[in-house]
Coordinates of C-alpha atoms in Angstrom, one line a residue:
X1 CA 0.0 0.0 0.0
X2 CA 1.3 3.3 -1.0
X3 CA 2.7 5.6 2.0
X4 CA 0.1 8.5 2.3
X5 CA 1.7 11.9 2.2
X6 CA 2.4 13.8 4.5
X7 CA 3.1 17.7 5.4
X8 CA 6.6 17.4 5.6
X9 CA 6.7 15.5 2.2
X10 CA 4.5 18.5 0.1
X11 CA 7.3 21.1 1.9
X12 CA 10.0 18.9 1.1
X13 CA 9.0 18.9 -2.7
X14 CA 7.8 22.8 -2.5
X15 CA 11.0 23.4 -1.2
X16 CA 9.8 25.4 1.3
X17 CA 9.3 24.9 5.6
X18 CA 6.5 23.1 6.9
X19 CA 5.5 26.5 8.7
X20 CA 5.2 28.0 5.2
X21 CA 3.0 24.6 4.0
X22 CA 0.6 25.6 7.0
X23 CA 0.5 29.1 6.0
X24 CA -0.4 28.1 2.8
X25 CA -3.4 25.9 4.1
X26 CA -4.6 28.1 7.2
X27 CA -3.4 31.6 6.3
X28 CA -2.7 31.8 2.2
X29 CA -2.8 35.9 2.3
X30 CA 0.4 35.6 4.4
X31 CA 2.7 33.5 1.2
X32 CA 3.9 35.1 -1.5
X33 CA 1.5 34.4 -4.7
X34 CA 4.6 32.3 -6.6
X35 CA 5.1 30.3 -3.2
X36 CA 1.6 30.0 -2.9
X37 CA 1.2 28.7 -6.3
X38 CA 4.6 26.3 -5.9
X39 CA 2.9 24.7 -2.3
X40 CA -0.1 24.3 -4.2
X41 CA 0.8 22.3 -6.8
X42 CA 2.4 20.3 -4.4
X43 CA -0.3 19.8 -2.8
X44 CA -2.5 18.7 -5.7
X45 CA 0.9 16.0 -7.2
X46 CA 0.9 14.6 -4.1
X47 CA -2.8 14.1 -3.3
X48 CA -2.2 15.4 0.1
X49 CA -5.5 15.7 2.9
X50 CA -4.3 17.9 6.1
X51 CA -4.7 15.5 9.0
X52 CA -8.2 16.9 10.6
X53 CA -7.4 14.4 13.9
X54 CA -4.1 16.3 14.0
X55 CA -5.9 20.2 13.5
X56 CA -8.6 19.1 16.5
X57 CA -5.9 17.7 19.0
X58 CA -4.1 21.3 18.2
X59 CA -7.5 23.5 18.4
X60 CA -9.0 21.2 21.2
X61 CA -12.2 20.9 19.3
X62 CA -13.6 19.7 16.3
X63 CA -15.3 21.2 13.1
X64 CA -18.2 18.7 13.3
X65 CA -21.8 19.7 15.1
X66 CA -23.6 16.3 16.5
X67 CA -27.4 16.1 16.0
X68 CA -28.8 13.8 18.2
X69 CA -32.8 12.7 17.4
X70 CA -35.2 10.2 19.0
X71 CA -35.9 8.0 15.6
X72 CA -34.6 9.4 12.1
X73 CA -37.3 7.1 10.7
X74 CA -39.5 9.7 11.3
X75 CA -39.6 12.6 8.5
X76 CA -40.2 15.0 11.1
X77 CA -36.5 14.8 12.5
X78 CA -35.3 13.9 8.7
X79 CA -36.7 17.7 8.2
X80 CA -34.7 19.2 11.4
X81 CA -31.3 17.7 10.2
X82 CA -31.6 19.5 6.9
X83 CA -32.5 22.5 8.5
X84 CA -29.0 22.1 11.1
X85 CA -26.9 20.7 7.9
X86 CA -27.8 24.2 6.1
X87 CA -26.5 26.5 8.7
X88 CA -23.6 23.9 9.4
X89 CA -22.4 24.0 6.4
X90 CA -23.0 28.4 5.8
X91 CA -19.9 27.9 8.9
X92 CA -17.9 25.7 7.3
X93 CA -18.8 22.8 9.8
X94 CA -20.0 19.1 9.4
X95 CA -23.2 17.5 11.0
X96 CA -23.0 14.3 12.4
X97 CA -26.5 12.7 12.7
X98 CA -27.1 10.1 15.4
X99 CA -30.4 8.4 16.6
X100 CA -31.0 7.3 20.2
X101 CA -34.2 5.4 19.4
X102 CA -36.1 7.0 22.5
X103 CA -33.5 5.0 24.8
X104 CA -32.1 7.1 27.7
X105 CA -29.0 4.3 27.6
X106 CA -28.5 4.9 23.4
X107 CA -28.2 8.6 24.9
X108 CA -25.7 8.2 26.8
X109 CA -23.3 6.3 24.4
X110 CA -24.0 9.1 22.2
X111 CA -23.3 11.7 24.6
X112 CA -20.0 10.1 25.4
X113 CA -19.0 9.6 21.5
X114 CA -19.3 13.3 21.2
X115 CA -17.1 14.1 24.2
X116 CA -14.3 11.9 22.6
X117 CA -14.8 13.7 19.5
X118 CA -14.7 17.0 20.9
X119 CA -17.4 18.0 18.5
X120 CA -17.9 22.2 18.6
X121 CA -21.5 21.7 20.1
X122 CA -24.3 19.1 19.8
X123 CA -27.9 19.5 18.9
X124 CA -30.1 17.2 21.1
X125 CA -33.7 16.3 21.7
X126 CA -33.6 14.3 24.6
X127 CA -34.7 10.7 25.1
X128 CA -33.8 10.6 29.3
X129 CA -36.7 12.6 30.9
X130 CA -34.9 12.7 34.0
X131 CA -32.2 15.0 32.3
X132 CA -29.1 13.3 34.1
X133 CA -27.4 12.4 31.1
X134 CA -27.4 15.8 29.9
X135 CA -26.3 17.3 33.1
X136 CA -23.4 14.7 33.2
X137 CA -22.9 15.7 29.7
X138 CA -22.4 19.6 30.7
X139 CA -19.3 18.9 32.9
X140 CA -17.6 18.7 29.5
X141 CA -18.1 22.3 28.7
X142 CA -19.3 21.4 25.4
X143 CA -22.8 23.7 24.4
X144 CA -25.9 21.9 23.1
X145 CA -29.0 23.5 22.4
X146 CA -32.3 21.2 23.1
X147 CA -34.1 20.8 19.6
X148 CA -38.1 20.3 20.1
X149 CA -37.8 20.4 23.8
X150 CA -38.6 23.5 25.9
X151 CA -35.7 24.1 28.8
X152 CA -37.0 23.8 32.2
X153 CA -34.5 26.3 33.3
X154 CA -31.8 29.1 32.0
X155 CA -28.9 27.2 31.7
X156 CA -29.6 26.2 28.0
X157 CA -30.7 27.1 24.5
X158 CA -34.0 25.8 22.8
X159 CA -36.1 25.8 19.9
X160 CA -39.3 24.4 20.8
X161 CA -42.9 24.4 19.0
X162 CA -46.1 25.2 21.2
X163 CA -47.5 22.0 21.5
X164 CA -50.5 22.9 23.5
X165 CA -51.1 25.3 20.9
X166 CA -51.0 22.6 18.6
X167 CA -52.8 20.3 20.5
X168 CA -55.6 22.9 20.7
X169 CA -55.8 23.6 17.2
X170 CA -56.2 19.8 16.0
X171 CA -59.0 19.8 18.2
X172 CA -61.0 22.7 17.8
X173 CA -60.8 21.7 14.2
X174 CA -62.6 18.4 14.8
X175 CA -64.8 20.2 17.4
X176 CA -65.6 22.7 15.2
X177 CA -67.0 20.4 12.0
X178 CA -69.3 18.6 15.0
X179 CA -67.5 15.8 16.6
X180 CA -68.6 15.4 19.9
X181 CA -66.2 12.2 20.8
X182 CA -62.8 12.6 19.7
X183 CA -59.9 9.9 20.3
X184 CA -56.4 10.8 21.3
X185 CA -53.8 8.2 20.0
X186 CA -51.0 9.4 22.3
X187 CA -47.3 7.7 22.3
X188 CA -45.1 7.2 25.1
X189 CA -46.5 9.5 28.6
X190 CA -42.8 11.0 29.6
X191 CA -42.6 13.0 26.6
X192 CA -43.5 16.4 27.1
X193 CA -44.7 16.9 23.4
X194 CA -47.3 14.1 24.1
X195 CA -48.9 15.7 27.5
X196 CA -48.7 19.2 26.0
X197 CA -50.9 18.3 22.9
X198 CA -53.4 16.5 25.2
X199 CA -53.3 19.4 27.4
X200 CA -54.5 21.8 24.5
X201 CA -56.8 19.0 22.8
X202 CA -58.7 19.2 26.8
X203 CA -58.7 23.3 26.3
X204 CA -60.5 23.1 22.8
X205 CA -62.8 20.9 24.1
X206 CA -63.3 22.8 27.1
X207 CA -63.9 26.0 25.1
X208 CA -66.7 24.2 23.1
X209 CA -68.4 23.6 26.4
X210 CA -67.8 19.4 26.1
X211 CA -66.3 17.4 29.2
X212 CA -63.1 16.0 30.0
X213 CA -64.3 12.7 29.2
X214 CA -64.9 13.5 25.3
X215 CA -61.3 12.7 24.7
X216 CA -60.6 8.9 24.7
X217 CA -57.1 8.4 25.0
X218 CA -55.5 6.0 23.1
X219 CA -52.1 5.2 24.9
X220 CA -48.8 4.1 23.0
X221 CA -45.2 3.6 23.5
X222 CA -44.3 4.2 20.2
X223 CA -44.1 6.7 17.4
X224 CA -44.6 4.9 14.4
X225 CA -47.1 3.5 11.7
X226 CA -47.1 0.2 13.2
X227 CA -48.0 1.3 16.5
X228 CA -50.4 3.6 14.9
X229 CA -52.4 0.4 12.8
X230 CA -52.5 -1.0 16.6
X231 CA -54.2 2.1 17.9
X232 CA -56.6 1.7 14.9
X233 CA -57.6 -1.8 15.7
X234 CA -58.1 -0.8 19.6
X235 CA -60.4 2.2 17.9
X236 CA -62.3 0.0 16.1
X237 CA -63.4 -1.8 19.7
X238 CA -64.5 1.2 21.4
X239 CA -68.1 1.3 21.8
X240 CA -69.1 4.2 22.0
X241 CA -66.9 4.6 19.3
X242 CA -65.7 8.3 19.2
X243 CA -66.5 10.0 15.2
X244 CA -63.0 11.4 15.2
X245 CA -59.2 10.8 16.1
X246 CA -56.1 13.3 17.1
X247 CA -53.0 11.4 17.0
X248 CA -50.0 12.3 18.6
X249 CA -48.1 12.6 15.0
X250 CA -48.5 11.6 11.4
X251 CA -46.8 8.2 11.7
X252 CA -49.6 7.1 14.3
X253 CA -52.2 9.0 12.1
X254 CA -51.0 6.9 8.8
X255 CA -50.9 3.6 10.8
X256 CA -54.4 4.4 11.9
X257 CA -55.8 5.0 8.3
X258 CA -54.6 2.1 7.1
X259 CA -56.2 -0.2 10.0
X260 CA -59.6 2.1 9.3
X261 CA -59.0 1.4 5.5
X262 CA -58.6 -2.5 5.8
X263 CA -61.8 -2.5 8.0
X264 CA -64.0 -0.9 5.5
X265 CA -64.4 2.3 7.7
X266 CA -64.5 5.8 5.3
X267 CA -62.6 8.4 6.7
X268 CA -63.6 11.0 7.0
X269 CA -67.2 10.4 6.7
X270 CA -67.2 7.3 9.7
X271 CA -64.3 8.5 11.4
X272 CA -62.1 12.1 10.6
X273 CA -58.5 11.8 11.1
X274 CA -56.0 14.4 12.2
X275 CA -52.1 14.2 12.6
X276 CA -49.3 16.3 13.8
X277 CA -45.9 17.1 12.2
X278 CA -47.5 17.3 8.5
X279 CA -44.6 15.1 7.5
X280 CA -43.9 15.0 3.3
X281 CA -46.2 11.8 3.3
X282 CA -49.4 13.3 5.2
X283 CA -50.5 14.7 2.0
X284 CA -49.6 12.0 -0.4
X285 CA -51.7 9.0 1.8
X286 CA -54.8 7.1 0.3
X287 CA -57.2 10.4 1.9
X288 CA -54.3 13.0 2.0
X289 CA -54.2 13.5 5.7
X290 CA -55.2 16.9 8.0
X291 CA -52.0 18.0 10.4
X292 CA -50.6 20.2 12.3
X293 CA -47.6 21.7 11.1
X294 CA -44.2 22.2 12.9
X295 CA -41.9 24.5 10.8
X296 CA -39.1 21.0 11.2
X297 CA -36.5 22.8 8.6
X298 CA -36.4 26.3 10.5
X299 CA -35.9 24.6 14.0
X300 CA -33.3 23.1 13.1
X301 CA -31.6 25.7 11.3
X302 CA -32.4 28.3 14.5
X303 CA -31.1 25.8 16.9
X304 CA -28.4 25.5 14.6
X305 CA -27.4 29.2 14.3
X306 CA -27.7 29.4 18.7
X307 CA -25.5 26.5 18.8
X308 CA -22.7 28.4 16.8
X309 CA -23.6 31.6 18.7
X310 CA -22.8 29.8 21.8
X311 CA -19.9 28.3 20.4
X312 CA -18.0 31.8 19.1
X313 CA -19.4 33.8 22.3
X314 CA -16.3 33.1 24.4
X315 CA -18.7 32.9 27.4
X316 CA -20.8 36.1 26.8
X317 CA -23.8 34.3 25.4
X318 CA -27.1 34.5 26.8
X319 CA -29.2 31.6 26.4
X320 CA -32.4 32.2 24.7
X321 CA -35.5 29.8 24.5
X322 CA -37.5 30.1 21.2
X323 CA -40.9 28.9 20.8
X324 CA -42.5 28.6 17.0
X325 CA -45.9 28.2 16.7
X326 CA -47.6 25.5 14.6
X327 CA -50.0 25.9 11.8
X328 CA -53.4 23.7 10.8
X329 CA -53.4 22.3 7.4
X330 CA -56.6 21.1 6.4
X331 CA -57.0 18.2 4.0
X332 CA -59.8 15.5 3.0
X333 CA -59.0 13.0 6.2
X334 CA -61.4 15.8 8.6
X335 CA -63.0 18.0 5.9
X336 CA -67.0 16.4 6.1
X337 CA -68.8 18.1 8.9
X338 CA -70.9 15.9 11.0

């Protein structure tokens, strides 16, 4: 196998020092343009790469951000990594995208990874409710900003969405077209996202006048279309049966259409669906699905850009908690009145 070049080789074939190599690399307005040009070509005969493991033991940190999601099979968080990549990459930085599958344990192998690494900052919706692994996490001094999570305190950045907001407007929607019974196909009870979108699906009810017990939870521990087709098989059994379902996201929702679909029940006319996320896939399904929007891209990008902030701040920054608000998008899945 050939011997991969080195700095010292390129100098030794520029015929100039290794400082002047670096120059070249780090600081090219400080060369000469003809010793520029010379290192250069160098450079490009030899196929040399500078050594980044080398550069982040020197600058005690790397040039990669660390993004770490709940499940990247969900488009939602597919959607908030292209948002990070694209401010990433505007600062000349790398993402690295990990999934922790909703396990506090996955977590904290994660967390630890990136302290190895020394990445500049991490990105993180947490899985660990408790928040231990992130405070363990902080005696690194690395920043992270908390993506889809609002901080209970001041001691961290976060982009969140106003879930009860959200929950409220799925809701009123449903309540508003005459659905007196409405299901809630939740997912798993620690997440804050999940008790916040009950809470506001209870205040649009409550506003129409209706009682507590007109939302029939639907309880989950997952996020996906299979646990969403399991919720739609449990719906099926309810008697009453309520005329309309609010899942906790799109995934569920889908999951549920199709268990409604193979059963011979119409949506929207026997049951009206509504989701949360409005993942690329809500509109394309079999009855193009109603949702709630969460702007996915621009929280990411935000809690990119605070992340960098934090990063170049020298430890002047002020940590800021942004909320974005979420948006109803109506589609056929909820649009017949009862």
């Amino acid at each position: 196998m050939a011997r991969v070049a080195g700095i010292k080789d390129v100098a030794r074939q520029a015929g100039v020092s290794v400082g002047t190599v670096s120059n070249v690399i780090n600081r090219p307005e400080a060369v000469l343009p003809e010793t520029r040009a010379r290192v250069l070509a160098a450079i490009e005969d030899l196929g040399y790469v500078r050594s980044e493991s080398a550069r982040q033991l020197r600058a005690g940190r790397s040039r990669i951000m660390a993004l770490l999601v709940l499940d990247m099979g969900n488009p939602f968080f597919v959607d908030v990594a292209r948002g990070a990549e694209r401010a990433a990459r505007q600062a000349g930085l790398g993402v690295m995208v990990c999934n922790s599958g909703q396990s506090p344990a996955e977590e904290a192998e994660y967390l630890g990874l990136f302290a190895e690494q020394r990445v500049c900052g991490v990105l993180v919706t947490p899985a660990d409710a408790t928040g231990r692994n992130l405070e363990s996490f902080s005696r690194h001094r690395i920043p992270y900003v908390l993506v889809d999570r609002v901080a209970s305190g001041t001691g961290t950045c976060a982009v969140s969405v106003d879930d009860v907001r959200g929950g409220a407007l799925a809701v009123g929607h449903l309540v508003s077209a005459g659905h007196r019974s409405v299901a809630y196909v939740s997912g798993p009870g620690d997440l804050h996202q999940i008790r916040d979108r009950r809470t506001g699906a209870l205040s649009a009810l409550a506003e129409a006048g209706l009682e507590p017990e007109a939302l029939v939870e639907i309880p989950s521990d997952r996020l996906d279309v299979a646990a969403g087709r399991d919720a739609g098989a449990r719906l099926l059994g309810l008697v009453p049966r309520p005329t309309a379902v609010f899942c906790a996201n799109d995934l569920l929702a889908l999951g549920v259409l199709q268990s409604l679909y193979a059963a011979g029940v119409r949506v929207p006319q026997d049951i009206a669906i509504v989701g949360y996320d409005d993942i690329e896939f809500a509109a394309a399904a079999a009855v193009p699905l109603t949702s709630v929007r969460q702007p996915a891209v621009v929280m990411g990008r935000m809690a990119a850009e605070l992340l960098l902030e934090e990063a170049d701040d020298n430890g002047h920054h002020e940590h800021r908690s942004v909320v974005l608000q979420p948006q109803l998008v109506v589609r056929a899945s909820s649009s017949t009145p009862r």
